Short mmCIF file of C-alpha atoms and ligand atoms in Angstrom, two decimals:
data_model
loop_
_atom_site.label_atom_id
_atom_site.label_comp_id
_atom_site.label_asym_id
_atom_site.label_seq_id
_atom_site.Cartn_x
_atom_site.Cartn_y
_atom_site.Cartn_z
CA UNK P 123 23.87 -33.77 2.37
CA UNK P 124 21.15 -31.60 3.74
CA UNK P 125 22.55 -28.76 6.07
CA UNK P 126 19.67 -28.29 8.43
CA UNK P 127 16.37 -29.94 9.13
CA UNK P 128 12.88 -28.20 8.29
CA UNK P 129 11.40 -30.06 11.49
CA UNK P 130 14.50 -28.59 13.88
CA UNK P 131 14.49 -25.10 12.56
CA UNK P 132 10.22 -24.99 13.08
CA UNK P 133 10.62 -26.81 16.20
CA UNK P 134 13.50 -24.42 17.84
CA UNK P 135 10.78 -21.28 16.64
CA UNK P 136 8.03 -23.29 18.54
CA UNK P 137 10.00 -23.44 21.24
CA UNK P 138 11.17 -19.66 21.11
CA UNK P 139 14.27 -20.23 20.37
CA UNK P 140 16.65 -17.51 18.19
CA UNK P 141 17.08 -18.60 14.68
CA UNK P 142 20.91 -18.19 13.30
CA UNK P 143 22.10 -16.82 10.18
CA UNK P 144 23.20 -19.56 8.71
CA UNK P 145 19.27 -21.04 9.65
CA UNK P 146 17.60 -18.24 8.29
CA UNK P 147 19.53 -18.48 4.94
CA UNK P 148 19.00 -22.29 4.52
CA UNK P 149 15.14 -22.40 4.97
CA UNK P 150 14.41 -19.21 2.64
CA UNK P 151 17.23 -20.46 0.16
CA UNK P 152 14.88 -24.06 0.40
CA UNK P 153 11.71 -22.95 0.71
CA UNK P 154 12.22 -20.93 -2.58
CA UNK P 155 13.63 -23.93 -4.34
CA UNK P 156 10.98 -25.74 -3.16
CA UNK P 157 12.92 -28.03 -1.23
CA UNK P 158 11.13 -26.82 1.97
CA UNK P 159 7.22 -27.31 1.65
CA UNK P 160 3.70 -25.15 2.11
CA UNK P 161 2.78 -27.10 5.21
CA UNK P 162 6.32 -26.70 6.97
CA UNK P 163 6.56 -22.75 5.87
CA UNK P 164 3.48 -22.68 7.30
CA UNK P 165 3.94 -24.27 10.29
CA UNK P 166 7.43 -21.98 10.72
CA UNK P 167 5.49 -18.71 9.70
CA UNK P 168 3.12 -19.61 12.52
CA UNK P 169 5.73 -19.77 15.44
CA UNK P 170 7.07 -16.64 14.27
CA UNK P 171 3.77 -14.80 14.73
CA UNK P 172 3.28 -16.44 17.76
CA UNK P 173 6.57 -16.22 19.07
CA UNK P 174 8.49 -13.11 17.16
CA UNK P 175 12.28 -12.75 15.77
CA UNK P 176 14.30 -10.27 17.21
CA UNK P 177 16.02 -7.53 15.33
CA UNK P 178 18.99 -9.87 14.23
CA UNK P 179 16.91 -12.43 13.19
CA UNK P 180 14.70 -9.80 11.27
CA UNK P 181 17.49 -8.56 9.66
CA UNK P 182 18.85 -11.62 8.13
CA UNK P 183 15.57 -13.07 6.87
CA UNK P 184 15.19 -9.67 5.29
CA UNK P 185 18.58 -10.47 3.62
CA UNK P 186 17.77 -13.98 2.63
CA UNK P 187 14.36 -12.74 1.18
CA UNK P 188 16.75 -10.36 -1.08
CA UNK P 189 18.93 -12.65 -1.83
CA UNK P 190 16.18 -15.41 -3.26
CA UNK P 191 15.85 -13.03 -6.54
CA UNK P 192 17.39 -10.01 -8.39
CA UNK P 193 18.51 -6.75 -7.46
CA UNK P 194 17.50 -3.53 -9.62
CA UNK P 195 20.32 -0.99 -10.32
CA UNK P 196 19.48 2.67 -11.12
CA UNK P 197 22.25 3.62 -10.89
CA UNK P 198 22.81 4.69 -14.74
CA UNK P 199 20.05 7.18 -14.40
CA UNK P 200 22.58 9.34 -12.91
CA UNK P 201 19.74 11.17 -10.76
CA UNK P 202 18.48 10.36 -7.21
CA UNK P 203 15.96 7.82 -6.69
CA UNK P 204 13.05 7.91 -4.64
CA UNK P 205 10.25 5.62 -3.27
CA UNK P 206 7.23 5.44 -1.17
CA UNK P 207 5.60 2.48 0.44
CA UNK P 208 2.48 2.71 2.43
CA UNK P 209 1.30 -0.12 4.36
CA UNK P 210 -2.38 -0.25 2.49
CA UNK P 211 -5.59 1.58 4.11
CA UNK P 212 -9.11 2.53 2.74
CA UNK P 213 -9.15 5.18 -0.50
CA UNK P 214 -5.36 5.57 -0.61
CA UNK P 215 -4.70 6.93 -3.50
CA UNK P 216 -1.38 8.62 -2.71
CA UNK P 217 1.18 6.94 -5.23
CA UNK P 218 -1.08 8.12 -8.61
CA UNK P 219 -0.44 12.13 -7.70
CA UNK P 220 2.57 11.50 -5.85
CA UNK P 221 5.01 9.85 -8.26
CA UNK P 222 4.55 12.48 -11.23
CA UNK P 223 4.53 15.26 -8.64
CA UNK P 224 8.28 14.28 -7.35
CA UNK P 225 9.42 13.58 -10.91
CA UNK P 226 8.98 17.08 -11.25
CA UNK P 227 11.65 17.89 -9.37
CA UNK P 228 14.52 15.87 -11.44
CA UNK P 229 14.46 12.74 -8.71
CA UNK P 230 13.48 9.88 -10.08
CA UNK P 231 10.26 7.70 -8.97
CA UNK P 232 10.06 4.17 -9.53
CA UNK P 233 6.73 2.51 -7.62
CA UNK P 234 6.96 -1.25 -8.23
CA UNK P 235 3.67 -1.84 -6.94
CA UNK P 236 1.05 -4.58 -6.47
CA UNK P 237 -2.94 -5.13 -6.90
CA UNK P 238 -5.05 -5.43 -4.03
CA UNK P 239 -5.79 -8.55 -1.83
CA UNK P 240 -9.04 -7.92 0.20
CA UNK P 241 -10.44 -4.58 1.82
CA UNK P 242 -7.11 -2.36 0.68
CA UNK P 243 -7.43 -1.34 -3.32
CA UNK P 244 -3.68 -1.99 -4.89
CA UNK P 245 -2.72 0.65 -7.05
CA UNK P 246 -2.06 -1.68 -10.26
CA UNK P 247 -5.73 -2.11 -10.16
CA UNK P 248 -6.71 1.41 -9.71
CA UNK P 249 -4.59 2.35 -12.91
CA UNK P 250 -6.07 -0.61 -15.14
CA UNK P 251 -8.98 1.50 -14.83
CA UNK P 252 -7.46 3.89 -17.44
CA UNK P 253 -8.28 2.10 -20.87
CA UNK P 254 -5.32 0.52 -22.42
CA UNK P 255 -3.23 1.22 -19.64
CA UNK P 256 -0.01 -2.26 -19.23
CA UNK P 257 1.28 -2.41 -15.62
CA UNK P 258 3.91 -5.27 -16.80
CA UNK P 259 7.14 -3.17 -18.28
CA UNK P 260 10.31 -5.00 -18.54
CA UNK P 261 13.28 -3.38 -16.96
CA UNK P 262 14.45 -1.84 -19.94
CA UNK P 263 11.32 0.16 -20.36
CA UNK P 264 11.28 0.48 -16.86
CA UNK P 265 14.76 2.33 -17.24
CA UNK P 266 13.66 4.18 -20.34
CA UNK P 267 10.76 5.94 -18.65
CA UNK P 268 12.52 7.28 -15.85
CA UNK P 269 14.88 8.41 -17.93
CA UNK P 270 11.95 10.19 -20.15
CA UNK P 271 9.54 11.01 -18.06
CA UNK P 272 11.44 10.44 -14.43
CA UNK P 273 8.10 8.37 -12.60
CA UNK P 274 6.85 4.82 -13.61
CA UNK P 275 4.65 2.89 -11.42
CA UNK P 276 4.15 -0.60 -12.75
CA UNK P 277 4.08 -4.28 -11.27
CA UNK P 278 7.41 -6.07 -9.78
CA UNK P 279 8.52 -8.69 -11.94
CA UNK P 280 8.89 -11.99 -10.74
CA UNK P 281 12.82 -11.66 -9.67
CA UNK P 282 12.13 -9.27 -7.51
CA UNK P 283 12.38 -11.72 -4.10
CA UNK P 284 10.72 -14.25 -4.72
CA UNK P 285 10.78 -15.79 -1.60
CA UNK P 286 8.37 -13.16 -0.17
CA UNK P 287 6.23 -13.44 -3.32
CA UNK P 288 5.85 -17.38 -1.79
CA UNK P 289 5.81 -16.97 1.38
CA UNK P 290 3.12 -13.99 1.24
CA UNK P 291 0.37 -15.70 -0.81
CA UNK P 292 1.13 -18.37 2.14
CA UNK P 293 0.54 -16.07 4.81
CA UNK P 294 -2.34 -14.60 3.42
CA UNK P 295 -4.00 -18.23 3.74
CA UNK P 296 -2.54 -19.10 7.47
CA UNK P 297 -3.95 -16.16 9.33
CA UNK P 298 0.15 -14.92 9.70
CA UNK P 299 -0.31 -11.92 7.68
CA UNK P 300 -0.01 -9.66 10.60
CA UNK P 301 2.95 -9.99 12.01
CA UNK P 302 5.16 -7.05 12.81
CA UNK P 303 8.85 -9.57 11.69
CA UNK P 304 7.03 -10.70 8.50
CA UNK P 305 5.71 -7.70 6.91
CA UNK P 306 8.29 -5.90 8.25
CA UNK P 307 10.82 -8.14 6.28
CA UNK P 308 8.14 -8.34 3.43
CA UNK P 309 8.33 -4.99 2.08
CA UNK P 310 11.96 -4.07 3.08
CA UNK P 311 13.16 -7.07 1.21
CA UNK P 312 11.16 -5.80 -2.08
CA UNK P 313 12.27 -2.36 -1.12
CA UNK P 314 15.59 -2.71 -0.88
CA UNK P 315 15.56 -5.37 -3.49
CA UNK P 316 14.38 -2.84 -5.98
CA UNK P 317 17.47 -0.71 -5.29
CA UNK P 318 16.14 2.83 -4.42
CA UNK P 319 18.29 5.37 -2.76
CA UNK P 320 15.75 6.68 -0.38
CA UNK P 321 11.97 5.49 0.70
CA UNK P 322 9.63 7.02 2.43
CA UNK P 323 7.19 4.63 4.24
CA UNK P 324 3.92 5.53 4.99
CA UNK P 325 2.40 3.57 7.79
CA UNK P 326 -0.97 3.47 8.09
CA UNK P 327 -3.11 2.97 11.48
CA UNK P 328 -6.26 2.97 12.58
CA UNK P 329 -9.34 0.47 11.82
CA UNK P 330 -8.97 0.15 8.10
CA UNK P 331 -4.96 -0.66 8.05
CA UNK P 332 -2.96 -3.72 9.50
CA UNK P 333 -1.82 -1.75 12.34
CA UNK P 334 -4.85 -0.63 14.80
CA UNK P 335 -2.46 1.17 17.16
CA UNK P 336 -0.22 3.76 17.30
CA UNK P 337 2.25 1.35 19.64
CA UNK P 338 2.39 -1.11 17.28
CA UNK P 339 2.11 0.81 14.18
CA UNK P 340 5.48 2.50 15.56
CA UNK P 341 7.16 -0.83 16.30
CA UNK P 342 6.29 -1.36 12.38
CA UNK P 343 7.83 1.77 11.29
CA UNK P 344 10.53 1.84 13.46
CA UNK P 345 11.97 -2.32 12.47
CA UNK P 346 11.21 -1.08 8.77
CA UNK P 347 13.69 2.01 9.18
CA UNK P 348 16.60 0.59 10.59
CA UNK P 349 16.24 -2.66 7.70
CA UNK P 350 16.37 0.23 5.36
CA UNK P 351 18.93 2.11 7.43
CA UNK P 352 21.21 -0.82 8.13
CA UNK P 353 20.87 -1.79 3.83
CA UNK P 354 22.14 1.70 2.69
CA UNK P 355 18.38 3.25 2.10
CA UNK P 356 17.91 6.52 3.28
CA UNK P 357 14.46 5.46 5.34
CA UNK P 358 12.08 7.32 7.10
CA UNK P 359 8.21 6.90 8.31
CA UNK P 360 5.26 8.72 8.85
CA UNK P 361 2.68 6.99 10.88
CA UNK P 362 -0.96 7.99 9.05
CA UNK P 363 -4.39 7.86 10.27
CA UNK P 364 -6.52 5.03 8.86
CA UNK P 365 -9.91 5.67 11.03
CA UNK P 366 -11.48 6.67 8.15
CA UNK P 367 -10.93 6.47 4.14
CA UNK P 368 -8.76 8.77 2.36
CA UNK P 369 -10.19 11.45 0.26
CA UNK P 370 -14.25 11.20 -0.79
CA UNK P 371 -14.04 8.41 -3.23
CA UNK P 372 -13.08 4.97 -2.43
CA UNK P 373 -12.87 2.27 -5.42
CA UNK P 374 -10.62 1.92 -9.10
CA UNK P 375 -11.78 4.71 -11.23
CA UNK P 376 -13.07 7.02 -8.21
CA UNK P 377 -9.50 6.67 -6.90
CA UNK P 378 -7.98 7.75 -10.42
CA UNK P 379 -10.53 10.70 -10.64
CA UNK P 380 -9.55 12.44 -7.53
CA UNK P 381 -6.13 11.36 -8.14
CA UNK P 382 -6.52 13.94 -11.26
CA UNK P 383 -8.65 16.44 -9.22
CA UNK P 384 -5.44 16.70 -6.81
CA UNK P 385 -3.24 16.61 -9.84
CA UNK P 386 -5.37 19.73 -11.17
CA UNK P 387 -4.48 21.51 -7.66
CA UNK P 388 -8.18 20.60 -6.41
CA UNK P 389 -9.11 17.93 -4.64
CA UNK P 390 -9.89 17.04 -0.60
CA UNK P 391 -7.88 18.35 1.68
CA UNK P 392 -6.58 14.98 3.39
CA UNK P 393 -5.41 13.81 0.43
CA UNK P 394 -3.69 17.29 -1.04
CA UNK P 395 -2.08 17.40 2.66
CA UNK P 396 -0.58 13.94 2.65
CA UNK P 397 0.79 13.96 -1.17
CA UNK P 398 2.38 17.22 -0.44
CA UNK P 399 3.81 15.71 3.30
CA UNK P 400 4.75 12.53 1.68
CA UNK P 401 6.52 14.59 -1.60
CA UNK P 402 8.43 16.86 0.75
CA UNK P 403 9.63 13.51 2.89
CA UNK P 404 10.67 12.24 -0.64
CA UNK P 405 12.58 15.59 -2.05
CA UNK P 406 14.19 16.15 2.12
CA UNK P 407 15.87 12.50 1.14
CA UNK P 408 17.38 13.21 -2.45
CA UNK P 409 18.27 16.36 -1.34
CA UNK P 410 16.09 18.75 -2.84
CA UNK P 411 14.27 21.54 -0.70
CA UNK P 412 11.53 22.52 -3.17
CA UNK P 413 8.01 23.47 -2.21
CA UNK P 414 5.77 20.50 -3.90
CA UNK P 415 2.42 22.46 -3.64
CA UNK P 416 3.89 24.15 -6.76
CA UNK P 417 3.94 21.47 -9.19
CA UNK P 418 0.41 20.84 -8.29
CA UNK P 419 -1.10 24.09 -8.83
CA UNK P 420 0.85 25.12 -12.20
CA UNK P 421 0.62 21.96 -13.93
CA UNK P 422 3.60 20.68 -14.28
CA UNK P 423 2.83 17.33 -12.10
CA UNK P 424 -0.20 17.04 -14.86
CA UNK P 425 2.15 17.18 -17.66
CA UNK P 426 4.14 14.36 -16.06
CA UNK P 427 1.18 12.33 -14.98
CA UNK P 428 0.13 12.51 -19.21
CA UNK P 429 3.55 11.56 -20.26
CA UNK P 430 3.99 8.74 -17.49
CA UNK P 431 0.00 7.26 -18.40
CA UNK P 432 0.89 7.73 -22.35
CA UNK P 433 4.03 5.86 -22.31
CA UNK P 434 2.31 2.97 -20.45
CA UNK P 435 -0.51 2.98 -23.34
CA UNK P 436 -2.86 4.32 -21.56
CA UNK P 437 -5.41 7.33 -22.34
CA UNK P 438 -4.96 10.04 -19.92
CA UNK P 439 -8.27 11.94 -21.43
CA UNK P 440 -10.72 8.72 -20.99
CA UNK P 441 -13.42 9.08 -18.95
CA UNK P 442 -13.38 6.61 -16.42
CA UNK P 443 -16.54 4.06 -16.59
CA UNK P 444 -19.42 4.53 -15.28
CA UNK P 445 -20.94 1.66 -12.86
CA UNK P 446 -24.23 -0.05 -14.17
CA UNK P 447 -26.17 0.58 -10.56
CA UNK P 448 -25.85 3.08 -8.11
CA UNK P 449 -27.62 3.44 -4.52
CA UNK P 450 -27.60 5.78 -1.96
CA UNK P 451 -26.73 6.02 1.77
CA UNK P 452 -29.11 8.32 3.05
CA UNK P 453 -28.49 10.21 7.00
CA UNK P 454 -31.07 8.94 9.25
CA UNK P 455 -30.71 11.88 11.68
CA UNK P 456 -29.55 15.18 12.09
CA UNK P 457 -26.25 16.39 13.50
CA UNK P 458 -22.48 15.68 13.37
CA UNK P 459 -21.05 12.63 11.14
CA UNK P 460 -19.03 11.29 14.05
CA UNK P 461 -18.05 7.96 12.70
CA UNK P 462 -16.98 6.99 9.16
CA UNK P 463 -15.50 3.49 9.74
CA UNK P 464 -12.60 3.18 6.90
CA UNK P 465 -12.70 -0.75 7.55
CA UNK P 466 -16.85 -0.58 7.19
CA UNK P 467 -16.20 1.35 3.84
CA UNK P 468 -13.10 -0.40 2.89
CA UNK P 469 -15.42 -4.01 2.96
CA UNK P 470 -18.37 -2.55 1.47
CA UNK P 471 -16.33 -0.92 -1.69
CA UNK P 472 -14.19 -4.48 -1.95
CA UNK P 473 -18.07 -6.26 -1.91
CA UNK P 474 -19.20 -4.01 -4.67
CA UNK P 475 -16.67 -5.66 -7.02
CA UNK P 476 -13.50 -3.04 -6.52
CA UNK P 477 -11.23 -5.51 -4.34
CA UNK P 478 -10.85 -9.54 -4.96
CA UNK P 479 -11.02 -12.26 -2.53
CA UNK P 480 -9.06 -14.68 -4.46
CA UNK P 481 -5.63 -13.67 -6.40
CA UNK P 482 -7.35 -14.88 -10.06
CA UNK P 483 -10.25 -12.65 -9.53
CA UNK P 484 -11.05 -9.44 -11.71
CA UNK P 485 -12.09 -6.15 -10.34
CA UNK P 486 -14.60 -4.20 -11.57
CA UNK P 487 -13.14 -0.73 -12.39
CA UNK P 488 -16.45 1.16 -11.55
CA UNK P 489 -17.23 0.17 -8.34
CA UNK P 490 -16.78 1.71 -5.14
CA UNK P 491 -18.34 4.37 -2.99
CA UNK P 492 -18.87 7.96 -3.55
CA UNK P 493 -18.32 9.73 -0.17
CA UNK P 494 -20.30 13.14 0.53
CA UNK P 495 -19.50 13.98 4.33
CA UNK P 496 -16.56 13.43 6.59
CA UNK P 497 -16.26 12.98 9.96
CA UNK P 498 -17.24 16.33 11.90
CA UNK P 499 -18.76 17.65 9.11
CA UNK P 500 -22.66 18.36 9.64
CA UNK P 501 -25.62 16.67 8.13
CA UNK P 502 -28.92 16.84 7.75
CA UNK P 503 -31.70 13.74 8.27
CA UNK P 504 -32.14 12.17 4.39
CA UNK P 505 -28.84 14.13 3.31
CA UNK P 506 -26.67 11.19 1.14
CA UNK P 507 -24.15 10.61 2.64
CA UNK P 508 -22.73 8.24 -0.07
CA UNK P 509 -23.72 6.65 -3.06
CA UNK P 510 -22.11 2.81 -4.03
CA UNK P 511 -21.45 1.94 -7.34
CA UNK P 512 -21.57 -1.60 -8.51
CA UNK P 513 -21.70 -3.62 -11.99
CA UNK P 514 -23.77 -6.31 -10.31
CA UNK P 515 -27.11 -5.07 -8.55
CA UNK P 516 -27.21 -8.37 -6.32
CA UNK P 517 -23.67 -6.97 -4.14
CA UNK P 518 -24.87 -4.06 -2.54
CA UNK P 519 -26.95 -5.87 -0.15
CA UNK P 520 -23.90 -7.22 1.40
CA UNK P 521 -22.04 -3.71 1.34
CA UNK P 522 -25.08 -2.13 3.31
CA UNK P 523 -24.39 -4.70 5.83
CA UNK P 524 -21.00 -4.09 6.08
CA UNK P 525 -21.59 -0.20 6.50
CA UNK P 526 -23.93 -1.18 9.65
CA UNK P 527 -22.08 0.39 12.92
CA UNK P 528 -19.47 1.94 10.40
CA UNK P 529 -21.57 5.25 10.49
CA UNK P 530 -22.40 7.42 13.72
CA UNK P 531 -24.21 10.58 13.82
CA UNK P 532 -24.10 12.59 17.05
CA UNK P 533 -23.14 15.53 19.05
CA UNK P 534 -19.69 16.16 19.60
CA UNK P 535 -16.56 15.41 17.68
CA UNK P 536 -13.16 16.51 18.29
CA UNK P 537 -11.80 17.63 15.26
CA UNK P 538 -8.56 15.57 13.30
CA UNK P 539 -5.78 18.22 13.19
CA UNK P 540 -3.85 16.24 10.82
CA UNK P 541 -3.47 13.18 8.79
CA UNK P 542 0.09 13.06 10.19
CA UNK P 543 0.36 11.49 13.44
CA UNK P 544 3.88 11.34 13.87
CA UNK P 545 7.41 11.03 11.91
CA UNK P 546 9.77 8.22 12.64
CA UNK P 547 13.17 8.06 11.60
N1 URA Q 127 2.59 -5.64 2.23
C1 URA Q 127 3.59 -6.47 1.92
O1 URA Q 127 4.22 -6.34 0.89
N2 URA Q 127 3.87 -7.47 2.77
C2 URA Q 127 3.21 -7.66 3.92
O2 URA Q 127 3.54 -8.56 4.66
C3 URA Q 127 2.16 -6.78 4.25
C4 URA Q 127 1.87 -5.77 3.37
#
């Protein structure tokens, strides 16, 4: 006999009622069986972004979430482990540079990652820019490179809660993506799932992330650490500005270029600060107290980058591929770049073929945009400002449009101090 009722359980949310544990477990344990359907998961996903869980109710839907699949174990590595999640923004490129940089330092790195749904790139895509590059690794090669090389960043296989793996292509068609409960429970359950002993979360606000304030974006990182706290993971959280992209270039390949530049001890100052911020976060947690600008300026994080690339087939020397059509964004007045919209540029680089719309479509691993200012940095009337790169001539059109109101040129501009807004723990 059934235990609970599908039409009960979504009514009592509707109604803004607390779910119990024994509630919470059913409906994920069904809904992953398929015993509960799209349209009542829906439905249920739908009260809870309109009417919230509370902390208890978070927790235990986290809990179910892991429980729907496996659990990884590195345990047998006999050396700390070490993650980073950020919650997706414009040109973040962080995990390519950051991974091999932390591997440096004998902790272990393993970013189970995803590709990219709409204006935010995913980092599996980024890498399949590097020819011959395989994100799939089962978890015995998974195993074997962190115990060779110490970083692997590859997709999470199918085990790895499947429930959320459900429930999220579902949101992502409902409008209930952006809910603090569910992506709160989203990534902790894949987090925690994938058995790290520390992560560092990286939450993103601003116009080009899920969060666009700093209130909420807290709330975020604040539910996310105690899930990870209350599961055993050493958890903390930066909240990150998102105003405007990360780094000058914005798209697959462009992202694994600077990625290299930074991993050569170049490369824009946002992006060097917030790999080095985020690697110290990661080392502070396994215990380590080494300075990470180090690895980046003598080489080693290169020589772990090559290895980690190399044992996933890929080429680390390849060029990356050249787009078929460029264009330029010229400045149509002098002054001070005030405004560099990371959503207007997030759309526009998705449009020119880097980011998908649907889950079966490919990316194009040449397109994006080629940033030359930042904001408060001068320019001059017919400067470029940026140039988009695109397989397919007949998509810049639409990026142009979406960079309309995304750029401002004026006057004044109070300077960014940092990339870090604030730590949560
Ligand atoms: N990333 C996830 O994995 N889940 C969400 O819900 C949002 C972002």
């Amino acid at each position: 006999m059934k235990k609970f009722d599908a039409v009960d359980i979504i009514r009592a949310k509707r109604d803004g009622q607390k779910l119990s544990r024994e509630e919470i477990d059913w409906t994920i344990d069904a809904y992953t069986k398929g015993a509960i359907g799209d349209e009542q998961m829906a439905a249920l996903a739908m009260a809870i972004f309109l009417n919230g869980m509370d902390r208890e109710e978070i927790s235990q839907w986290t809990t179910a979430m892991i429980n729907s699949g496996d659990r990884m174990d590195f345990s047998a590595l006999g050396k700390p482990t070490a993650d980073k999640h950020s919650t997706g923004g414009v040109g973040d490129k962080m995990t390519l540079p950051l991974a091999p940089l932390v591997a440096v330092y004998g902790v272990a790195v393993p970013q189970l990652s995803g590709r990219g749904l709409g204006h935010t790139g995913g980092t599996l895509d980024k890498l399949e820019a590097i020819p011959g590059w395989r994100a799939d690794l089962s978890n015995d090669e998974i195993m074997a490179q962190l115990r060779d090389c110490g970083a692997v960043i590859c997709a999470a296989g199918a085990g790895l809660a499947p429930a959320d793996k459900k429930l999220y292509a579902l949101r992502d068609v409902t409008a209930t993506v952006d809910s603090i409960p569910l992506i709160a429970s989203s990534i902790m359950s894949k987090k925690i799932a994938e058995g790290t002993d520390s992560l560092v979360l990286d939450v993103k606000v601003g116009s080009g992330a899920f969060m666009k304030d700093i209130d909420q974006a807290r709330e975020l990182a604040s539910t996310m650490v105690a899930l990870g706290l209350d599961a055993g993971v050493k958890t903390s959280a930066l909240l990150t500005d998102m105003s405007t992209p990360l780094g000058l270039k914005v798209g697959n390949g462009l992202e694994v270029e600077e990625s290299v530049e930074v991993l050569a001890g170049g490369g824009p100052a946002d992006v060097v600060e917030l790999t080095v911020t985020l690697a110290r976060e990661m080392l502070t947690a396994a215990g380590k107290d080494d300075d990470p600008s180090d690895a980046l300026n003598d080489g080693r994080a290169m020589d772990v980058w090559r290895q980690m690339i190399e044992e996933q087939g890929g080429d680390p020397d390849a060029p990356m591929p050249n787009a078929k059509h460029t264009h330029d964004v010229l400045a149509e007045a002098d002054g001070i770049l005030t405004e560099l919209d990371a959503l207007s540029v997030g759309v526009a680089s998705w449009r020119l073929g880097a980011g998908r719309a649907v889950k079966s479509e490919p990316v194009q691993a040449a397109a994006g945009i080629e940033l030359y200012a930042k904001p408060g940095d001068r320019v001059a009337k017919g400067q470029k400002l940026m140039t988009l790169h695109t397989d397919d001539e007949a998509r810049i059109e639409r990026a142009l449009q979406s960079l309309d109101g995304g750029i401002e040129i004026g006057g004044d501009y109070e300077t960014r101090e940092s990339v870090v807004l604030e730590r949560v723990e």
